[in-house]
PDB file of C-alpha atoms in Angstrom:
ATOM      1  CA  MET G   1     108.270  37.066 -16.544  1.00 39.00           C
ATOM      2  CA  ASN G   2     105.058  35.973 -15.835  1.00 42.00           C
ATOM      3  CA  THR G   3     103.662  33.257 -17.555  1.00 45.00           C
ATOM      4  CA  THR G   4     101.114  31.858 -14.787  1.00 47.00           C
ATOM      5  CA  GLN G   5      98.104  30.760 -17.027  1.00 57.00           C
ATOM      6  CA  VAL G   6      94.570  32.199 -15.822  1.00 52.00           C
ATOM      7  CA  SER G   7      91.157  31.223 -16.917  1.00 51.00           C
ATOM      8  CA  SER G   8      88.102  33.307 -18.006  1.00 50.00           C
ATOM      9  CA  THR G   9      87.147  33.386 -13.967  1.00 50.00           C
ATOM     10  CA  GLY G  10      90.698  34.652 -13.074  1.00 50.00           C
ATOM     11  CA  ALA G  11      91.616  31.386 -11.374  1.00 56.00           C
ATOM     12  CA  ARG G  12      94.566  30.329 -11.711  1.00 67.00           C
ATOM     13  CA  LEU G  13      94.405  27.026 -14.147  1.00 75.00           C
ATOM     14  CA  PRO G  14      96.623  23.788 -12.802  1.00 79.00           C
ATOM     15  CA  GLN G  15      99.502  22.111 -14.064  1.00 87.00           C
ATOM     16  CA  LEU G  16      99.101  19.180 -16.458  1.00 86.00           C
ATOM     17  CA  SER G  17     101.283  17.485 -14.943  1.00 89.00           C
ATOM     18  CA  TRP G  18      98.624  17.730 -12.068  1.00 92.00           C
ATOM     19  CA  PHE G  19      96.133  15.909 -13.743  1.00 91.00           C
ATOM     20  CA  MET G  20      98.508  13.142 -14.475  1.00 89.00           C
ATOM     21  CA  ALA G  21      99.421  12.300 -11.162  1.00 91.00           C
ATOM     22  CA  PHE G  22      95.803  12.747 -10.256  1.00 92.00           C
ATOM     23  CA  LYS G  23      94.740  10.292 -12.881  1.00 91.00           C
ATOM     24  CA  ALA G  24      97.542   7.845 -12.389  1.00 89.00           C
ATOM     25  CA  VAL G  25      96.582   8.159  -8.829  1.00 90.00           C
ATOM     26  CA  ALA G  26      92.878   6.929 -10.140  1.00 90.00           C
ATOM     27  CA  ASP G  27      93.767   4.449 -12.237  1.00 86.00           C
ATOM     28  CA  LYS G  28      96.404   2.613  -9.700  1.00 85.00           C
ATOM     29  CA  GLN G  29      94.038   2.872  -6.955  1.00 85.00           C
ATOM     30  CA  SER G  30      97.675   3.781  -4.677  1.00 87.00           C
ATOM     31  CA  PHE G  31      99.756   6.648  -4.659  1.00 88.00           C
ATOM     32  CA  THR G  32     103.209   4.143  -4.410  1.00 86.00           C
ATOM     33  CA  GLU G  33     101.986   2.841  -7.966  1.00 86.00           C
ATOM     34  CA  ALA G  34     101.512   5.937  -9.383  1.00 87.00           C
ATOM     35  CA  SER G  35     104.994   7.052  -8.087  1.00 86.00           C
ATOM     36  CA  ARG G  36     105.867   4.090  -9.767  1.00 83.00           C
ATOM     37  CA  GLU G  37     104.035   4.443 -13.225  1.00 81.00           C
ATOM     38  CA  LEU G  38     105.472   8.039 -13.626  1.00 84.00           C
ATOM     39  CA  CYS G  39     108.691   7.694 -12.421  1.00 81.00           C
ATOM     40  CA  LEU G  40     108.699   9.980  -9.134  1.00 85.00           C
ATOM     41  CA  THR G  41     108.825  10.144  -5.123  1.00 89.00           C
ATOM     42  CA  GLN G  42     105.454   9.186  -3.591  1.00 88.00           C
ATOM     43  CA  SER G  43     105.979  12.424  -1.784  1.00 90.00           C
ATOM     44  CA  ALA G  44     105.970  14.395  -5.056  1.00 90.00           C
ATOM     45  CA  ILE G  45     102.933  12.256  -6.262  1.00 91.00           C
ATOM     46  CA  SER G  46     100.876  13.508  -3.004  1.00 91.00           C
ATOM     47  CA  GLN G  47     102.547  17.388  -3.274  1.00 92.00           C
ATOM     48  CA  GLN G  48     100.717  17.201  -6.799  1.00 93.00           C
ATOM     49  CA  VAL G  49      97.558  15.819  -6.159  1.00 93.00           C
ATOM     50  CA  ALA G  50      97.536  18.294  -2.905  1.00 92.00           C
ATOM     51  CA  LYS G  51      97.761  21.337  -5.540  1.00 93.00           C
ATOM     52  CA  LEU G  52      95.607  20.334  -8.076  1.00 93.00           C
ATOM     53  CA  GLU G  53      92.827  19.909  -4.940  1.00 92.00           C
ATOM     54  CA  ALA G  54      93.744  23.564  -3.527  1.00 92.00           C
ATOM     55  CA  VAL G  55      93.453  25.240  -7.147  1.00 91.00           C
ATOM     56  CA  LEU G  56      90.198  23.393  -7.530  1.00 92.00           C
ATOM     57  CA  ARG G  57      88.997  23.456  -3.692  1.00 92.00           C
ATOM     58  CA  THR G  58      87.461  20.343  -3.631  1.00 93.00           C
ATOM     59  CA  LYS G  59      88.773  17.163  -1.900  1.00 94.00           C
ATOM     60  CA  LEU G  60      89.448  13.719  -4.836  1.00 93.00           C
ATOM     61  CA  PHE G  61      90.569  11.298  -2.719  1.00 92.00           C
ATOM     62  CA  TYR G  62      89.028   9.388   0.537  1.00 89.00           C
ATOM     63  CA  ARG G  63      92.237   8.312   2.181  1.00 80.00           C
ATOM     64  CA  GLY G  64      91.921   6.032   4.756  1.00 72.00           C
ATOM     65  CA  GLY G  65      94.808   3.832   5.637  1.00 65.00           C
ATOM     66  CA  ARG G  66      96.028   2.162   2.571  1.00 68.00           C
ATOM     67  CA  GLN G  67      92.696   2.554   0.889  1.00 74.00           C
ATOM     68  CA  ILE G  68      92.971   4.813  -1.978  1.00 84.00           C
ATOM     69  CA  GLN G  69      88.649   5.934  -3.294  1.00 89.00           C
ATOM     70  CA  LEU G  70      87.576   8.933  -5.476  1.00 92.00           C
ATOM     71  CA  THR G  71      85.359  11.226  -3.806  1.00 93.00           C
ATOM     72  CA  GLU G  72      82.832  12.319  -6.092  1.00 94.00           C
ATOM     73  CA  ASP G  73      84.335  15.090  -7.589  1.00 94.00           C
ATOM     74  CA  GLY G  74      87.139  13.041  -7.820  1.00 91.00           C
ATOM     75  CA  LYS G  75      85.427  10.147 -10.291  1.00 92.00           C
ATOM     76  CA  ARG G  76      83.507  13.470 -12.284  1.00 92.00           C
ATOM     77  CA  LEU G  77      87.483  14.764 -13.183  1.00 92.00           C
ATOM     78  CA  LEU G  78      88.643  11.615 -13.826  1.00 91.00           C
ATOM     79  CA  LEU G  79      85.909  11.155 -16.203  1.00 89.00           C
ATOM     80  CA  GLN G  80      86.309  14.877 -17.444  1.00 89.00           C
ATOM     81  CA  ILE G  81      89.903  14.824 -18.225  1.00 88.00           C
ATOM     82  CA  ASN G  82      89.961  11.127 -19.850  1.00 82.00           C
ATOM     83  CA  GLN G  83      89.157  11.845 -23.475  1.00 81.00           C
ATOM     84  CA  PRO G  84      91.527  14.848 -23.358  1.00 82.00           C
ATOM     85  CA  ILE G  85      94.715  13.484 -22.082  1.00 79.00           C
ATOM     86  CA  GLN G  86      94.035  10.775 -24.303  1.00 75.00           C
ATOM     87  CA  GLU G  87      93.928  13.154 -27.565  1.00 77.00           C
ATOM     88  CA  LEU G  88      96.996  14.579 -25.898  1.00 77.00           C
ATOM     89  CA  MET G  89      98.679  11.219 -25.896  1.00 72.00           C
ATOM     90  CA  GLY G  90      97.612  11.108 -29.832  1.00 69.00           C
ATOM     91  CA  VAL G  91      99.093  14.083 -30.999  1.00 68.00           C
ATOM     92  CA  VAL G  92     102.277  12.459 -29.370  1.00 66.00           C
ATOM     93  CA  ASP G  93     101.892   9.098 -30.915  1.00 64.00           C
ATOM     94  CA  GLY G  94     101.313  10.730 -34.298  1.00 62.00           C
ATOM     95  CA  PHE G  95     104.735  13.091 -34.615  1.00 62.00           C
ATOM     96  CA  HIS G  96     105.844   8.855 -33.061  1.00 58.00           C
ATOM     97  CA  ASN G  97     104.675   7.424 -36.078  1.00 57.00           C
ATOM     98  CA  ASP G  98     106.377  10.235 -38.150  1.00 56.00           C
ATOM     99  CA  ALA G  99     109.277   9.662 -36.737  1.00 55.00           C
ATOM    100  CA  GLU G 100     112.454   7.724 -39.161  1.00 64.00           C
ATOM    101  CA  HIS G 101     112.090   4.815 -36.052  1.00 78.00           C
ATOM    102  CA  TYR G 102     109.668   3.359 -33.641  1.00 88.00           C
ATOM    103  CA  THR G 103     110.233   1.715 -30.512  1.00 91.00           C
ATOM    104  CA  LEU G 104     107.579  -0.844 -29.291  1.00 94.00           C
ATOM    105  CA  HIS G 105     108.257  -1.596 -25.757  1.00 95.00           C
ATOM    106  CA  ILE G 106     106.862  -5.149 -24.331  1.00 96.00           C
ATOM    107  CA  GLU G 107     107.024  -6.602 -20.972  1.00 96.00           C
ATOM    108  CA  MET G 108     106.815  -9.785 -21.079  1.00 94.00           C
ATOM    109  CA  GLU G 109     108.105 -13.009 -19.436  1.00 91.00           C
ATOM    110  CA  PRO G 110     111.416 -14.788 -20.343  1.00 89.00           C
ATOM    111  CA  VAL G 111     111.001 -17.751 -21.189  1.00 89.00           C
ATOM    112  CA  PHE G 112     108.260 -16.890 -23.622  1.00 92.00           C
ATOM    113  CA  SER G 113     110.483 -14.521 -24.865  1.00 94.00           C
ATOM    114  CA  ARG G 114     113.237 -16.669 -25.833  1.00 90.00           C
ATOM    115  CA  GLN G 115     111.346 -19.945 -26.558  1.00 89.00           C
ATOM    116  CA  VAL G 116     108.552 -17.912 -29.179  1.00 92.00           C
ATOM    117  CA  ILE G 117     108.986 -14.374 -29.710  1.00 94.00           C
ATOM    118  CA  SER G 118     112.655 -14.287 -30.764  1.00 93.00           C
ATOM    119  CA  LYS G 119     111.390 -16.611 -33.107  1.00 92.00           C
ATOM    120  CA  LEU G 120     108.942 -14.842 -34.492  1.00 93.00           C
ATOM    121  CA  LEU G 121     110.479 -11.123 -34.345  1.00 95.00           C
ATOM    122  CA  PRO G 122     111.959 -11.817 -38.066  1.00 95.00           C
ATOM    123  CA  LYS G 123     108.786 -12.548 -39.448  1.00 94.00           C
ATOM    124  CA  PHE G 124     107.068  -9.895 -37.973  1.00 95.00           C
ATOM    125  CA  LEU G 125     109.823  -6.690 -38.576  1.00 94.00           C
ATOM    126  CA  ALA G 126     110.196  -7.978 -41.985  1.00 94.00           C
ATOM    127  CA  LYS G 127     107.564  -5.873 -42.502  1.00 90.00           C
ATOM    128  CA  TYR G 128     107.976  -2.730 -40.730  1.00 89.00           C
ATOM    129  CA  PRO G 129     111.603  -2.060 -41.149  1.00 87.00           C
ATOM    130  CA  LYS G 130     111.142   1.192 -39.391  1.00 87.00           C
ATOM    131  CA  LEU G 131     109.997  -0.343 -36.270  1.00 92.00           C
ATOM    132  CA  LEU G 132     111.990  -0.952 -33.241  1.00 93.00           C
ATOM    133  CA  VAL G 133     111.417  -3.462 -30.568  1.00 95.00           C
ATOM    134  CA  GLY G 134     112.274  -3.382 -26.851  1.00 94.00           C
ATOM    135  CA  GLN G 135     111.717  -5.978 -24.708  1.00 94.00           C
ATOM    136  CA  MET G 136     111.189  -5.733 -20.427  1.00 94.00           C
ATOM    137  CA  LEU G 137     111.661  -9.639 -18.961  1.00 92.00           C
ATOM    138  CA  THR G 138     110.044  -9.861 -15.883  1.00 89.00           C
ATOM    139  CA  THR G 139     109.117 -13.394 -14.252  1.00 83.00           C
ATOM    140  CA  ASN G 140     107.930 -12.443 -10.746  1.00 75.00           C
ATOM    141  CA  HIS G 141     106.440  -9.497 -11.089  1.00 82.00           C
ATOM    142  CA  PHE G 142     104.977  -6.936 -12.775  1.00 87.00           C
ATOM    143  CA  ASP G 143     106.591  -3.841 -14.153  1.00 89.00           C
ATOM    144  CA  PHE G 144     104.886  -2.050 -16.627  1.00 91.00           C
ATOM    145  CA  LEU G 145     106.747   0.976 -17.383  1.00 88.00           C
ATOM    146  CA  PRO G 146     105.362   4.432 -18.717  1.00 85.00           C
ATOM    147  CA  GLN G 147     106.401   3.389 -21.972  1.00 89.00           C
ATOM    148  CA  THR G 148     105.210  -0.312 -22.073  1.00 93.00           C
ATOM    149  CA  GLU G 149     102.436  -0.398 -24.283  1.00 94.00           C
ATOM    150  CA  LEU G 150     101.712  -4.399 -23.319  1.00 96.00           C
ATOM    151  CA  ALA G 151     102.675  -7.395 -22.161  1.00 97.00           C
ATOM    152  CA  ILE G 152     102.762 -10.346 -22.221  1.00 96.00           C
ATOM    153  CA  LYS G 153     102.811 -12.521 -18.649  1.00 95.00           C
ATOM    154  CA  TRP G 154     101.070 -15.344 -17.181  1.00 92.00           C
ATOM    155  CA  GLY G 155      98.760 -15.763 -14.832  1.00 91.00           C
ATOM    156  CA  ASP G 156      94.836 -16.196 -14.354  1.00 91.00           C
ATOM    157  CA  GLY G 157      93.420 -13.586 -16.716  1.00 92.00           C
ATOM    158  CA  GLU G 158      93.001 -10.626 -13.923  1.00 92.00           C
ATOM    159  CA  TRP G 159      95.494  -7.740 -13.551  1.00 91.00           C
ATOM    160  CA  GLU G 160      93.879  -4.309 -11.632  1.00 88.00           C
ATOM    161  CA  GLY G 161      93.893  -1.706 -14.233  1.00 87.00           C
ATOM    162  CA  PHE G 162      94.642  -3.547 -17.338  1.00 92.00           C
ATOM    163  CA  ASP G 163      92.863  -5.478 -19.802  1.00 93.00           C
ATOM    164  CA  SER G 164      93.889  -8.786 -21.037  1.00 95.00           C
ATOM    165  CA  GLN G 165      93.086 -10.819 -24.105  1.00 96.00           C
ATOM    166  CA  PHE G 166      93.757 -14.667 -23.675  1.00 96.00           C
ATOM    167  CA  LEU G 167      96.289 -15.609 -25.934  1.00 95.00           C
ATOM    168  CA  CYS G 168      97.569 -19.376 -25.409  1.00 94.00           C
ATOM    169  CA  SER G 169      97.541 -22.436 -22.530  1.00 94.00           C
ATOM    170  CA  LEU G 170     100.306 -24.822 -21.832  1.00 94.00           C
ATOM    171  CA  ASP G 171      99.459 -28.367 -20.746  1.00 96.00           C
ATOM    172  CA  TYR G 172     101.870 -29.619 -17.624  1.00 96.00           C
ATOM    173  CA  VAL G 173     103.640 -32.803 -17.003  1.00 97.00           C
ATOM    174  CA  PRO G 174     106.440 -34.531 -15.254  1.00 97.00           C
ATOM    175  CA  VAL G 175     109.423 -34.550 -16.750  1.00 97.00           C
ATOM    176  CA  CYS G 176     113.281 -35.511 -15.415  1.00 97.00           C
ATOM    177  CA  SER G 177     116.879 -36.181 -16.875  1.00 97.00           C
ATOM    178  CA  PRO G 178     116.944 -40.118 -18.538  1.00 97.00           C
ATOM    179  CA  GLU G 179     120.337 -40.137 -15.710  1.00 97.00           C
ATOM    180  CA  TYR G 180     117.888 -39.562 -13.142  1.00 97.00           C
ATOM    181  CA  LEU G 181     115.191 -42.322 -14.365  1.00 97.00           C
ATOM    182  CA  LYS G 182     117.950 -45.138 -14.216  1.00 96.00           C
ATOM    183  CA  ARG G 183     118.829 -44.049 -10.674  1.00 95.00           C
ATOM    184  CA  LYS G 184     115.054 -43.463  -9.424  1.00 94.00           C
ATOM    185  CA  PRO G 185     112.663 -45.573 -11.876  1.00 94.00           C
ATOM    186  CA  LEU G 186     109.433 -44.239 -11.632  1.00 96.00           C
ATOM    187  CA  THR G 187     106.649 -46.897 -13.428  1.00 94.00           C
ATOM    188  CA  LYS G 188     103.766 -44.920 -11.616  1.00 94.00           C
ATOM    189  CA  PRO G 189     102.562 -41.602  -9.721  1.00 95.00           C
ATOM    190  CA  ALA G 190     102.991 -43.443  -6.372  1.00 95.00           C
ATOM    191  CA  ASP G 191     106.979 -43.201  -7.054  1.00 95.00           C
ATOM    192  CA  LEU G 192     106.953 -39.440  -7.601  1.00 96.00           C
ATOM    193  CA  ALA G 193     106.323 -40.111  -3.445  1.00 94.00           C
ATOM    194  CA  ASP G 194     110.278 -41.189  -3.516  1.00 93.00           C
ATOM    195  CA  ALA G 195     111.573 -38.636  -5.960  1.00 94.00           C
ATOM    196  CA  SER G 196     113.407 -35.696  -5.179  1.00 94.00           C
ATOM    197  CA  ILE G 197     110.681 -32.365  -6.434  1.00 95.00           C
ATOM    198  CA  ILE G 198     111.864 -29.196  -8.188  1.00 95.00           C
ATOM    199  CA  HIS G 199     109.461 -26.620  -7.816  1.00 90.00           C
ATOM    200  CA  ASP G 200     108.959 -23.688  -9.563  1.00 83.00           C
ATOM    201  CA  ARG G 201     107.697 -20.293  -7.510  1.00 76.00           C
ATOM    202  CA  ASP G 202     105.159 -21.236  -5.151  1.00 81.00           C
ATOM    203  CA  ASN G 203     105.066 -24.891  -6.038  1.00 87.00           C
ATOM    204  CA  PHE G 204     101.612 -24.084  -7.087  1.00 89.00           C
ATOM    205  CA  ASP G 205     102.600 -26.125 -10.552  1.00 91.00           C
ATOM    206  CA  TRP G 206     103.219 -28.964  -8.889  1.00 94.00           C
ATOM    207  CA  ARG G 207      99.963 -28.599  -6.043  1.00 93.00           C
ATOM    208  CA  TYR G 208      97.586 -28.370  -9.795  1.00 94.00           C
ATOM    209  CA  TRP G 209      99.137 -31.500 -11.452  1.00 95.00           C
ATOM    210  CA  LEU G 210      98.681 -33.291  -8.184  1.00 95.00           C
ATOM    211  CA  ASN G 211      95.082 -32.356  -7.962  1.00 94.00           C
ATOM    212  CA  TYR G 212      94.122 -34.624 -11.061  1.00 95.00           C
ATOM    213  CA  TYR G 213      96.695 -36.962 -10.437  1.00 95.00           C
ATOM    214  CA  PRO G 214      97.396 -37.396  -6.414  1.00 95.00           C
ATOM    215  CA  VAL G 215     100.187 -38.911  -4.981  1.00 94.00           C
ATOM    216  CA  ALA G 216      99.903 -40.008  -0.859  1.00 89.00           C
ATOM    217  CA  LYS G 217     102.732 -39.214   1.228  1.00 87.00           C
ATOM    218  CA  LEU G 218     104.607 -36.563  -1.318  1.00 90.00           C
ATOM    219  CA  GLU G 219     105.555 -33.776   0.468  1.00 85.00           C
ATOM    220  CA  LEU G 220     106.363 -30.241  -1.167  1.00 86.00           C
ATOM    221  CA  GLN G 221     107.548 -28.519   1.507  1.00 83.00           C
ATOM    222  CA  LYS G 222     110.552 -30.775   0.995  1.00 84.00           C
ATOM    223  CA  CYS G 223     111.459 -29.859  -2.324  1.00 89.00           C
ATOM    224  CA  HIS G 224     114.081 -28.156  -4.127  1.00 90.00           C
ATOM    225  CA  TYR G 225     112.974 -24.795  -6.044  1.00 87.00           C
ATOM    226  CA  ALA G 226     113.882 -21.969  -8.594  1.00 88.00           C
ATOM    227  CA  SER G 227     112.062 -18.887  -9.140  1.00 82.00           C
ATOM    228  CA  GLU G 228     112.174 -19.443 -12.647  1.00 82.00           C
ATOM    229  CA  SER G 229     111.187 -21.878 -14.937  1.00 84.00           C
ATOM    230  CA  GLN G 230     113.710 -22.014 -17.460  1.00 86.00           C
ATOM    231  CA  VAL G 231     116.058 -22.676 -14.021  1.00 91.00           C
ATOM    232  CA  VAL G 232     113.448 -25.277 -13.399  1.00 92.00           C
ATOM    233  CA  MET G 233     113.781 -27.120 -16.379  1.00 93.00           C
ATOM    234  CA  SER G 234     117.602 -26.665 -16.075  1.00 94.00           C
ATOM    235  CA  LEU G 235     117.391 -28.562 -12.706  1.00 95.00           C
ATOM    236  CA  ALA G 236     115.558 -31.166 -13.777  1.00 96.00           C
ATOM    237  CA  MET G 237     118.004 -31.548 -16.764  1.00 96.00           C
ATOM    238  CA  SER G 238     120.636 -32.088 -14.292  1.00 96.00           C
ATOM    239  CA  GLY G 239     119.595 -34.666 -12.749  1.00 96.00           C
ATOM    240  CA  LEU G 240     118.525 -33.108  -9.263  1.00 96.00           C
ATOM    241  CA  GLY G 241     115.030 -34.589  -9.566  1.00 96.00           C
ATOM    242  CA  VAL G 242     111.559 -34.578 -11.221  1.00 97.00           C
ATOM    243  CA  ALA G 243     110.004 -31.124 -12.074  1.00 96.00           C
ATOM    244  CA  VAL G 244     106.605 -30.463 -13.642  1.00 95.00           C
ATOM    245  CA  CYS G 245     107.127 -28.272 -16.807  1.00 94.00           C
ATOM    246  CA  ALA G 246     105.173 -27.097 -20.147  1.00 93.00           C
ATOM    247  CA  TYR G 247     104.880 -29.901 -22.392  1.00 95.00           C
ATOM    248  CA  GLN G 248     104.863 -27.238 -25.486  1.00 92.00           C
ATOM    249  CA  GLN G 249     107.914 -25.382 -23.872  1.00 91.00           C
ATOM    250  CA  ILE G 250     110.440 -28.482 -23.622  1.00 93.00           C
ATOM    251  CA  GLN G 251     109.791 -29.697 -26.903  1.00 92.00           C
ATOM    252  CA  GLU G 252     113.593 -29.146 -27.855  1.00 92.00           C
ATOM    253  CA  GLU G 253     114.721 -30.748 -24.910  1.00 95.00           C
ATOM    254  CA  LEU G 254     113.012 -33.932 -25.356  1.00 96.00           C
ATOM    255  CA  ALA G 255     113.443 -34.620 -29.044  1.00 96.00           C
ATOM    256  CA  ASP G 256     117.609 -34.081 -28.211  1.00 96.00           C
ATOM    257  CA  GLY G 257     117.077 -36.172 -25.420  1.00 96.00           C
ATOM    258  CA  ARG G 258     118.185 -33.939 -22.386  1.00 97.00           C
ATOM    259  CA  LEU G 259     114.469 -34.805 -21.111  1.00 97.00           C
ATOM    260  CA  VAL G 260     112.046 -37.270 -20.450  1.00 97.00           C
ATOM    261  CA  MET G 261     108.375 -38.251 -19.323  1.00 98.00           C
ATOM    262  CA  PRO G 262     107.997 -41.060 -17.040  1.00 97.00           C
ATOM    263  CA  PHE G 263     103.835 -40.347 -17.273  1.00 96.00           C
ATOM    264  CA  PRO G 264     103.612 -38.613 -20.960  1.00 96.00           C
ATOM    265  CA  GLU G 265      99.870 -39.485 -20.624  1.00 96.00           C
ATOM    266  CA  LEU G 266      99.549 -37.551 -17.300  1.00 96.00           C
ATOM    267  CA  LYS G 267      99.264 -34.375 -18.437  1.00 96.00           C
ATOM    268  CA  VAL G 268      96.756 -31.267 -16.828  1.00 96.00           C
ATOM    269  CA  ARG G 269      96.122 -28.260 -18.794  1.00 96.00           C
ATOM    270  CA  HIS G 270      96.861 -25.383 -16.645  1.00 93.00           C
ATOM    271  CA  GLN G 271      94.646 -23.208 -15.303  1.00 92.00           C
ATOM    272  CA  ARG G 272      96.248 -20.319 -15.919  1.00 92.00           C
ATOM    273  CA  ALA G 273      97.641 -18.935 -18.995  1.00 94.00           C
ATOM    274  CA  TYR G 274      99.467 -16.603 -21.481  1.00 95.00           C
ATOM    275  CA  TYR G 275      97.596 -13.121 -21.945  1.00 97.00           C
ATOM    276  CA  ILE G 276      98.408  -9.828 -23.830  1.00 97.00           C
ATOM    277  CA  LEU G 277      98.076  -7.175 -21.491  1.00 96.00           C
ATOM    278  CA  THR G 278      97.156  -3.424 -22.216  1.00 95.00           C
ATOM    279  CA  ARG G 279      95.968  -0.215 -19.764  1.00 91.00           C
ATOM    280  CA  LYS G 280      92.779   0.378 -19.374  1.00 87.00           C
ATOM    281  CA  ASN G 281      91.383   3.205 -21.467  1.00 81.00           C
ATOM    282  CA  LYS G 282      94.604   3.547 -22.966  1.00 83.00           C
ATOM    283  CA  PRO G 283      94.396   3.638 -26.774  1.00 86.00           C
ATOM    284  CA  LEU G 284      97.782   1.889 -28.352  1.00 90.00           C
ATOM    285  CA  SER G 285      99.897   2.559 -31.271  1.00 90.00           C
ATOM    286  CA  PRO G 286      99.359   1.307 -34.484  1.00 90.00           C
ATOM    287  CA  GLN G 287     102.663  -0.980 -33.965  1.00 92.00           C
ATOM    288  CA  ALA G 288     100.921  -2.170 -30.711  1.00 94.00           C
ATOM    289  CA  HIS G 289      97.807  -3.184 -32.596  1.00 93.00           C
ATOM    290  CA  SER G 290      99.633  -5.182 -35.383  1.00 94.00           C
ATOM    291  CA  PHE G 291     102.625  -6.586 -32.775  1.00 96.00           C
ATOM    292  CA  ILE G 292      99.043  -7.925 -30.948  1.00 95.00           C
ATOM    293  CA  GLN G 293      97.625  -9.378 -34.558  1.00 95.00           C
ATOM    294  CA  PHE G 294     100.443 -11.059 -35.458  1.00 95.00           C
ATOM    295  CA  VAL G 295     100.997 -12.752 -32.209  1.00 95.00           C
ATOM    296  CA  HIS G 296      97.422 -14.092 -32.346  1.00 94.00           C
ATOM    297  CA  GLU G 297      97.511 -14.964 -35.902  1.00 93.00           C
ATOM    298  CA  ALA G 298     100.929 -17.172 -35.061  1.00 92.00           C
ATOM    299  CA  MET G 299      99.431 -18.850 -31.703  1.00 90.00           C
ATOM    300  CA  LEU G 300      96.942 -20.260 -33.992  1.00 84.00           C
ATOM    301  CA  GLU G 301      99.075 -21.847 -36.753  1.00 74.00           C
TER     302      GLU G 301
END
């Protein structure tokens, strides 16, 4: 049986998946990123967009090297389909809300999950017994899978294609183990030039701290490093050297003496911060709204 749908003019109607592929490419400005979001191959995305262009008899994108730009017809189509697609997603969310359980998918930094969210979840979930929370933990990259509604990430507040809400800042300070301090007395910042330095990711945190408290002859190129802040902190506790860590995230280690601050007065408010990210132009579930409000209120306590 032929199930092809036709319009009032007799033209074949495009499949919904073709519109979704087009919208993903338009939102991401990348066929590669769109393929990741929709969990399809880049070739499949390209074919779906090509089929949509063939049915509409127009070009939707200018393709020049790695640059992807919408044509005027592409801009018009994106504007016209945004609202209908949001309404369809609202229908899906409505069924989810009526289901026995709803899973809220969140992406976040591991250290923030362990030290903040894991401690807050019991109180939050006590209000929503049918709600389940799924956490995707990422550090040096940003996945935001199709099922993900929001993310809590560390950065400068600018993520293309996402709205960001400031959540909280952190103060960075040099720390080391008590044993290391005995071996290498640090009485003034200049002493750091002879210390073993440990840094996180691209040594940005150290460079930012040194903008406020310069240390001559401190070479950040000759340092130990790890790509995850929890590992950096663990290396400092092991006595390997001195790291700059977020003061708010090392309270337990300071309290039990596993870490000490040679210069406790030399804290620097980091220019980066934690932000809550959501996709632009995509409505959130009531559960996501409730979670965001709860976390904001918790940060004020």
